[in-house]
XYZ file of C-alpha atoms in Angstrom:
544
model
C 8.224 27.287 29.087
C 8.971 28.609 25.646
C 12.249 30.776 26.054
C 14.891 32.299 23.958
C 18.614 31.176 23.829
C 20.932 33.047 25.571
C 19.414 34.700 27.732
C 18.575 33.134 31.525
C 15.508 35.123 31.556
C 12.606 32.577 31.122
C 8.750 33.608 30.224
C 5.608 31.081 30.171
C 3.146 31.867 27.092
C 0.175 30.596 27.859
C -0.873 29.137 24.576
C -3.773 27.582 22.945
C -3.871 23.844 22.002
C -5.470 23.823 18.426
C -8.297 22.444 19.236
C -10.003 25.358 21.146
C -8.742 27.775 18.652
C -10.326 25.746 16.073
C -13.644 25.713 18.735
C -13.242 29.594 18.901
C -13.581 30.332 15.315
C -16.795 28.232 14.972
C -18.213 29.531 17.973
C -17.590 33.272 16.388
C -18.253 32.381 12.991
C -21.499 30.657 14.504
C -22.850 33.564 16.583
C -22.261 36.243 13.442
C -23.718 34.243 10.734
C -26.354 33.805 13.157
C -26.998 37.014 15.398
C -24.755 36.002 18.342
C -26.916 32.702 18.598
C -26.442 29.181 17.804
C -28.089 27.138 15.376
C -27.596 25.570 11.517
C -25.686 28.259 9.099
C -27.040 27.848 5.503
C -23.978 30.085 4.206
C -21.579 27.611 5.549
C -23.427 24.919 4.747
C -23.173 26.053 0.898
C -19.507 27.728 0.997
C -18.700 23.982 1.872
C -20.439 22.220 -0.188
C -18.431 24.418 -3.456
C -15.624 24.177 -1.924
C -15.915 20.383 -1.745
C -17.135 20.439 -5.468
C -13.872 22.893 -6.837
C -11.794 20.018 -5.496
C -12.959 18.316 -7.902
C -15.288 17.842 -10.689
C -15.504 14.791 -11.489
C -18.091 14.578 -7.857
C -20.171 16.546 -9.234
C -20.349 14.170 -13.261
C -20.709 11.189 -10.852
C -23.611 12.473 -8.836
C -25.462 13.799 -12.079
C -24.831 10.730 -14.291
C -26.050 8.201 -11.245
C -29.261 10.767 -11.276
C -29.219 10.161 -14.740
C -29.227 6.014 -14.882
C -31.699 5.573 -12.280
C -33.726 8.045 -14.442
C -33.514 6.093 -17.357
C -34.402 2.581 -15.817
C -37.253 3.768 -13.540
C -38.919 5.011 -17.266
C -39.914 1.756 -17.672
C -42.045 1.488 -14.613
C -43.462 5.042 -15.408
C -44.382 4.005 -18.309
C -47.827 1.757 -18.474
C -46.190 -0.649 -21.434
C -43.275 -2.245 -20.088
C -44.311 -2.367 -16.984
C -47.336 -4.988 -17.789
C -44.495 -6.854 -19.506
C -42.697 -6.833 -16.341
C -44.187 -6.236 -13.647
C -42.701 -5.501 -9.854
C -39.401 -6.930 -10.637
C -38.602 -3.987 -12.872
C -36.806 -2.787 -9.864
C -34.511 -4.906 -9.496
C -32.726 -2.310 -12.446
C -33.312 0.261 -10.322
C -31.279 -1.892 -8.063
C -28.443 -2.964 -9.739
C -27.933 0.881 -10.708
C -27.603 1.884 -7.545
C -24.685 -0.931 -6.519
C -23.038 -1.573 -10.100
C -22.954 2.335 -10.973
C -18.664 3.172 -9.581
C -17.354 5.776 -9.810
C -14.642 5.408 -12.650
C -15.073 3.287 -15.717
C -13.048 0.448 -14.828
C -14.997 -0.361 -11.498
C -18.425 -0.273 -12.894
C -17.022 -2.718 -15.850
C -15.675 -4.974 -12.700
C -18.443 -4.691 -10.392
C -21.073 -5.029 -13.790
C -18.832 -8.342 -14.244
C -19.865 -10.035 -10.504
C -22.602 -9.174 -10.823
C -24.114 -10.559 -14.350
C -22.253 -13.702 -13.325
C -23.336 -13.551 -9.454
C -27.169 -12.877 -11.005
C -26.428 -16.028 -13.566
C -25.153 -18.747 -11.318
C -27.713 -17.708 -8.479
C -30.737 -17.960 -10.939
C -28.953 -21.674 -12.735
C -28.240 -23.063 -8.924
C -32.428 -21.356 -7.988
C -34.594 -22.672 -11.189
C -32.013 -26.884 -9.954
C -32.553 -26.488 -6.967
C -36.700 -25.296 -7.174
C -37.214 -28.371 -9.912
C -36.203 -30.758 -7.111
C -37.926 -28.652 -4.975
C -41.498 -29.462 -6.670
C -40.932 -32.390 -7.686
C -40.121 -33.848 -4.138
C -43.485 -33.138 -2.976
C -45.333 -30.053 -0.497
C -44.023 -31.809 2.518
C -40.506 -31.966 1.110
C -40.392 -29.247 -0.321
C -40.143 -26.078 1.991
C -37.113 -28.923 3.818
C -34.855 -28.890 0.973
C -35.128 -25.372 0.061
C -34.320 -24.231 3.414
C -31.095 -26.885 3.186
C -30.332 -25.472 0.083
C -30.519 -22.004 1.095
C -27.905 -22.653 4.072
C -25.730 -25.124 1.609
C -25.360 -21.884 -0.480
C -25.084 -18.797 1.746
C -22.532 -21.079 4.150
C -20.301 -21.674 1.223
C -20.457 -18.581 -0.168
C -19.370 -17.058 2.537
C -16.166 -19.164 3.170
C -15.176 -18.971 -0.676
C -15.462 -14.689 -0.893
C -12.597 -15.256 2.559
C -10.134 -16.962 0.040
C -7.340 -14.798 -0.950
C -7.336 -15.650 -4.430
C -10.950 -14.816 -4.256
C -10.778 -10.960 -2.360
C -11.045 -9.816 -5.703
C -14.667 -11.410 -6.489
C -15.805 -10.985 -2.992
C -19.106 -8.840 -4.664
C -20.227 -11.846 -7.148
C -20.481 -14.537 -4.045
C -22.883 -11.885 -2.263
C -25.308 -11.196 -4.987
C -24.722 -15.340 -5.340
C -26.581 -15.499 -2.265
C -28.740 -12.623 -1.913
C -30.192 -13.262 -5.254
C -30.103 -17.385 -4.598
C -32.458 -16.504 -1.696
C -34.468 -14.217 -2.975
C -35.606 -15.717 -6.594
C -36.218 -19.530 -4.572
C -37.979 -17.475 -1.281
C -40.312 -15.567 -3.842
C -40.141 -18.638 -5.957
C -42.092 -20.701 -3.797
C -44.984 -17.853 -2.144
C -45.376 -15.673 -4.499
C -44.359 -17.719 -7.740
C -47.176 -20.544 -7.845
C -45.192 -22.827 -9.082
C -43.590 -21.242 -11.448
C -40.246 -20.538 -10.768
C -38.957 -20.018 -14.187
C -40.670 -17.293 -15.471
C -39.632 -15.409 -11.707
C -35.520 -16.182 -12.174
C -36.102 -15.678 -16.277
C -38.309 -11.642 -15.124
C -35.571 -10.923 -12.744
C -32.478 -11.675 -14.870
C -34.322 -9.922 -17.927
C -34.510 -6.630 -15.095
C -30.848 -7.409 -13.996
C -29.595 -7.167 -17.261
C -31.245 -4.124 -18.454
C -30.771 -2.302 -15.553
C -26.053 -3.297 -16.015
C -27.115 -2.158 -19.812
C -27.491 1.822 -17.862
C -25.373 1.962 -15.754
C -22.448 0.867 -17.905
C -23.451 3.146 -21.489
C -24.423 5.799 -19.630
C -20.286 5.584 -17.083
C -18.747 5.433 -20.842
C -20.209 7.571 -22.964
C -21.250 10.708 -20.474
C -18.804 11.806 -18.867
C -16.540 9.455 -19.303
C -13.386 9.413 -15.537
C -10.954 6.706 -16.366
C -9.630 4.969 -13.798
C -5.602 5.129 -15.822
C -5.700 8.468 -16.250
C -6.761 8.750 -12.404
C -3.764 6.327 -11.661
C -1.517 7.813 -14.522
C -2.591 11.924 -12.678
C -1.907 10.443 -9.059
C 1.898 8.759 -9.961
C 2.509 12.303 -11.270
C 1.773 14.207 -8.757
C 2.819 11.860 -5.980
C 6.635 12.776 -7.639
C 5.900 16.183 -7.160
C 4.954 15.774 -3.406
C 8.107 14.622 -2.493
C 10.304 16.869 -4.675
C 9.104 19.892 -3.263
C 8.676 18.589 0.361
C 12.760 17.606 0.221
C 13.380 20.846 -0.263
C 10.644 22.242 1.831
C 12.479 21.312 4.337
C 16.244 21.096 3.988
C 15.677 25.284 3.360
C 13.919 25.054 6.637
C 16.627 22.946 8.642
C 19.610 25.364 6.779
C 17.549 28.591 7.290
C 15.837 27.855 10.872
C 18.407 29.226 13.935
C 17.025 27.579 16.305
C 14.765 30.585 18.633
C 11.660 29.578 17.583
C 10.205 25.490 17.791
C 6.853 24.821 17.523
C 4.946 23.093 20.694
C 5.729 19.663 21.709
C 1.251 18.960 20.888
C 2.111 20.787 17.328
C 5.520 18.846 16.678
C 3.281 14.690 18.094
C -0.018 15.950 15.829
C 1.955 16.867 12.848
C 0.367 20.110 12.432
C 2.744 22.512 10.556
C 0.726 25.258 8.361
C 3.573 26.436 7.077
C 4.517 23.140 5.774
C 1.778 22.183 2.319
C 4.255 20.183 0.797
C 4.637 18.122 3.564
C 1.398 17.507 4.568
C 1.343 16.611 -0.089
C 3.791 14.133 1.000
C 1.965 12.551 4.028
C -0.824 12.191 2.151
C 1.254 10.669 -0.333
C 1.893 7.286 1.902
C -1.135 7.112 2.254
C -2.066 6.292 -0.673
C -1.330 3.097 -1.530
C -4.378 1.758 -1.176
C -6.009 3.874 -3.800
C -3.759 3.602 -6.409
C -3.632 -0.395 -6.180
C -6.849 -0.008 -6.424
C -7.304 2.349 -9.512
C -4.985 -0.248 -10.819
C -7.001 -2.485 -10.721
C -9.806 -0.965 -12.145
C -8.366 0.541 -14.882
C -7.579 -3.321 -16.118
C -10.964 -4.033 -16.696
C -11.533 -0.337 -18.963
C -10.755 -0.407 -22.873
C -7.863 1.061 -24.905
C -8.573 4.886 -24.074
C -6.658 8.146 -24.061
C -3.358 8.050 -24.767
C -3.626 4.896 -23.600
C -4.371 2.818 -26.673
C -2.763 -0.359 -26.724
C -4.461 -3.572 -25.071
C -2.777 -5.022 -21.332
C -1.172 -1.670 -20.416
C 0.329 -2.423 -18.236
C -0.930 -0.288 -14.771
C 0.528 -3.032 -12.476
C 4.162 -1.433 -12.971
C 2.408 1.959 -11.294
C 2.061 0.073 -8.784
C 6.198 -0.840 -7.971
C 7.364 2.366 -8.860
C 5.260 4.025 -6.311
C 6.252 1.270 -3.791
C 9.622 2.814 -5.370
C 9.014 6.169 -4.232
C 7.595 5.452 -1.172
C 10.650 4.365 0.154
C 12.336 7.575 -1.107
C 9.339 9.295 0.561
C 10.003 7.544 3.842
C 13.258 9.195 3.821
C 12.035 13.008 3.177
C 9.615 12.441 6.355
C 12.688 10.982 8.076
C 14.572 14.523 7.455
C 11.614 15.803 8.573
C 11.419 14.320 12.100
C 14.853 15.648 12.008
C 14.085 18.925 11.907
C 11.182 19.016 13.754
C 13.583 17.208 17.076
C 13.654 18.488 20.106
C 17.884 18.236 20.357
C 19.455 19.711 16.977
C 22.350 20.813 15.571
C 24.493 24.127 15.869
C 23.507 27.021 13.478
C 27.073 27.725 12.579
C 27.072 23.938 12.292
C 24.349 23.832 9.634
C 25.759 26.800 7.665
C 28.857 25.724 7.561
C 28.080 22.619 4.726
C 25.236 24.453 3.986
C 26.389 24.560 0.165
C 26.695 21.453 -0.646
C 23.527 19.784 1.200
C 21.910 22.516 -0.704
C 23.650 21.999 -3.999
C 22.777 17.666 -3.341
C 19.384 18.400 -2.064
C 18.041 20.870 -5.770
C 19.719 18.034 -7.894
C 17.828 15.056 -6.430
C 14.704 17.482 -6.840
C 15.337 17.798 -10.329
C 15.755 14.511 -10.731
C 12.130 13.600 -8.991
C 10.967 16.119 -10.774
C 12.182 14.774 -14.181
C 11.512 11.466 -13.678
C 7.388 12.600 -12.698
C 7.676 15.008 -16.611
C 8.920 11.736 -18.340
C 5.889 9.981 -17.024
C 3.158 12.745 -17.792
C 4.468 13.656 -21.097
C 5.032 9.260 -21.261
C 8.383 10.508 -23.645
C 11.499 9.306 -22.375
C 14.584 12.731 -21.723
C 17.941 11.970 -21.430
C 18.533 11.559 -17.397
C 22.052 10.467 -17.331
C 23.588 13.839 -17.420
C 20.865 14.057 -14.373
C 21.963 11.750 -12.192
C 25.652 12.478 -12.993
C 24.919 15.366 -11.529
C 22.793 13.896 -7.964
C 26.059 11.544 -8.042
C 28.728 13.972 -7.885
C 27.006 16.953 -5.229
C 26.032 13.847 -3.101
C 29.565 12.783 -2.857
C 30.682 16.202 -2.645
C 28.846 16.193 0.788
C 30.802 13.312 1.622
C 33.497 14.729 1.226
C 32.900 16.720 3.225
C 31.734 15.394 5.820
C 34.646 13.241 5.899
C 37.312 15.902 5.845
C 34.940 17.766 8.263
C 34.229 15.654 10.527
C 36.180 17.307 13.931
C 33.393 19.943 13.731
C 31.118 17.540 14.373
C 32.975 16.377 18.289
C 32.544 18.730 21.294
C 36.888 18.170 21.634
C 37.548 21.345 21.040
C 36.678 24.728 22.828
C 34.289 27.852 20.691
C 36.161 29.873 18.966
C 33.448 33.411 18.970
C 30.286 32.696 21.651
C 29.520 36.269 20.131
C 29.392 35.674 16.741
C 27.559 32.535 16.569
C 25.484 33.018 13.375
C 28.452 32.264 11.413
C 29.930 29.689 10.070
C 32.634 27.572 11.693
C 36.260 27.669 9.926
C 37.290 24.994 7.980
C 40.829 23.166 8.425
C 41.366 24.612 5.401
C 40.877 27.943 5.880
C 42.265 27.246 9.676
C 45.334 25.798 8.794
C 46.005 29.187 6.357
C 45.494 31.235 9.025
C 47.521 29.785 11.490
C 50.430 29.271 8.524
C 50.279 32.870 7.537
C 50.470 34.020 11.340
C 53.218 31.894 12.429
C 56.410 33.895 13.076
C 53.954 37.260 13.920
C 52.825 34.431 17.169
C 56.400 33.292 17.177
C 57.388 36.562 18.052
C 54.382 37.875 20.090
C 54.218 35.073 22.414
C 56.669 35.622 24.837
C 55.341 39.289 25.720
C 51.457 38.200 25.240
C 52.513 35.361 28.280
C 54.268 37.995 30.289
C 51.753 40.044 30.392
C 48.803 38.217 30.465
C 50.490 36.807 33.910
C 51.327 39.980 34.836
C 47.337 40.759 34.350
C 46.135 38.196 36.803
C 47.909 38.549 39.305
C 47.426 42.062 39.794
C 43.447 41.354 39.772
C 43.760 37.895 41.716
C 47.523 37.732 43.149
C 46.361 34.550 45.482
C 44.063 32.486 42.647
C 45.494 32.592 39.229
C 44.403 29.228 38.016
C 41.328 29.176 39.849
C 40.377 33.105 38.093
C 41.389 30.950 35.058
C 38.629 28.302 35.714
C 36.547 30.672 35.972
C 36.211 32.286 32.966
C 35.640 29.194 30.625
C 33.067 27.686 33.419
C 31.738 31.066 32.141
C 32.247 30.673 28.690
C 31.494 26.831 28.258
C 28.184 27.902 30.079
C 27.718 30.552 27.777
C 28.733 28.601 24.555
C 26.023 25.670 25.072
C 22.925 28.406 25.608
C 24.210 30.019 22.913
C 25.084 27.198 20.023
C 22.627 24.134 21.052
C 18.599 24.472 21.078
C 19.573 22.634 24.557
C 16.783 24.131 27.295
C 18.409 26.632 29.831
C 16.291 24.988 32.487
C 17.922 21.503 31.654
C 21.080 22.939 32.188
C 20.810 25.009 34.514
C 19.160 21.694 36.346
C 22.167 19.919 35.520
C 25.110 22.687 37.221
C 22.838 22.762 40.766
C 22.637 18.416 40.597
C 26.084 17.949 41.629
C 29.935 18.609 40.832
C 31.658 19.837 37.997
C 33.435 16.498 37.168
C 30.243 14.808 37.212
C 28.769 17.991 35.192
C 31.133 18.409 32.386
C 31.265 14.637 30.891
C 27.159 15.162 30.725
C 26.781 17.828 29.246
C 29.607 17.227 26.207
C 27.800 14.055 25.305
C 24.507 16.389 25.474
C 26.875 18.483 22.780
C 28.210 15.603 20.779
C 24.519 14.030 20.313
C 23.626 17.789 19.482
C 26.342 17.814 16.963
C 25.996 14.524 15.672
C 22.151 15.679 14.841
C 23.604 17.450 11.667
C 25.159 14.012 10.635
C 22.261 12.288 10.999
C 20.534 14.711 8.262
C 23.070 14.271 6.217
C 22.800 10.519 6.176
C 19.216 10.734 5.320
C 20.450 13.066 2.817
C 22.385 11.045 1.360
C 20.202 7.705 1.255
C 17.730 9.143 -0.955
C 20.155 9.931 -2.586
C 20.730 6.197 -3.091
C 17.617 4.901 -2.926
C 16.284 6.940 -6.492
C 18.895 4.495 -8.649
C 15.974 2.091 -7.968
C 13.067 4.571 -8.299
C 14.632 5.596 -12.291
C 15.011 1.833 -12.551
C 11.594 1.388 -12.225
C 10.589 4.109 -13.877
C 12.654 2.820 -16.808
C 11.084 -0.444 -16.935
C 8.008 1.752 -16.787
C 8.357 3.189 -19.824
C 10.019 0.235 -22.085
C 6.572 -1.577 -20.758
C 4.107 1.087 -21.615
C 5.780 1.976 -24.811
C 6.948 5.169 -24.633
């Protein structure tokens, strides 16, 4: 049920869900592309591939580099001379390129180190076990080989689960399958010569690893350090944009239109692109940690020209930034909550809220710009501005906290889009009009008494109570984003004595929604101090 506030008429509108809309669009696209019949659409597939490649051009570069590396290794088989030297063992070069070639240079070095160390260790173990098995006779030879395979498989599988050895999990896997392949094939194929089999395969693995590293470094290299640097800078911009977007919508929304509950649960807000970027920032911790681990394996390059660059500090800064992003996501939760503060109450403090938001977003963008340009700027003035604007917001909430309670009656229900009068304005108007109010007090009281007696001479108190009750009901429907159906249900359940305390509690809850929003904004500013300290520590260790 979607209804407008301020009206007793409820309109039922059947809106299809988002999944139904997607299915309808897909069916319409298929019909238009295939002449009304179902099937595969080549044009739609090409467009999807183009959009996917356009998002990140490095994807195309990586694919082309892998194809080039596999081609170079395959030439050893296509030409007769290399094939006569290595034979069928040259296929290990192709397998090494396919397994070892990673997206970034650092990840390729990491995978290559595990591959080289695992293959070398497996080769040494295989040669030793094969020599022991050959010297034991034909009866004990298969028994020794079988027992050795069982022991190596058990040990490597257990060690790769050890917490401190998890980064070398691929190396233990390489030890296992390389050892098994060398020992088993040497037992059946090499006719008692495992040394030659092991050396040929080690040579083939070395050739494949050399080609993979050479192509990845020399042909359009994709550095993990640059990727980590760029991801962190984009996270700063996403948090700042999402903060401004959330506060802007909170102060501009008059409560007349709210998204469906299904969209709120599924976080489907197409008009809030910065919110989706901020949400992706919260889910990027694993990606940033993987990039930091890969960047440690890379040699000095580009702007990162000194050894032992503090890539781990990037992860720490990202962790502090995520804690700030948690507050932004909480602000979005208040924005899309079912209980909303009155619009006129929100715009009463809009100047202080907007000022604190703009100063905080400017500071976050300044920190991201410092990391992007790798230069330290004077942030003390910005930090002081943020603190001063936040203190003004706190003082405004403390001084005018009476507006967040429902003890006073609404003054004018027709002008609910105007901000509520503050204490200074109320006191000024009261003291300026005090003489006129004193002179007109007696005449107004007598006039109201006569008028009420003419309208209903029998029950004057009942008429006044009915009038105030009607005004309270109209105020609730105009000021609060509470469904009118629930208000009527509360009124029908019991007497007015039971209904009024519950309704006042609901009104207080709606008014305190603004206090929740401002407290989350103040907490976001408080966490910026830790973010500034983390960026300063990064700048000192990175020497910029």
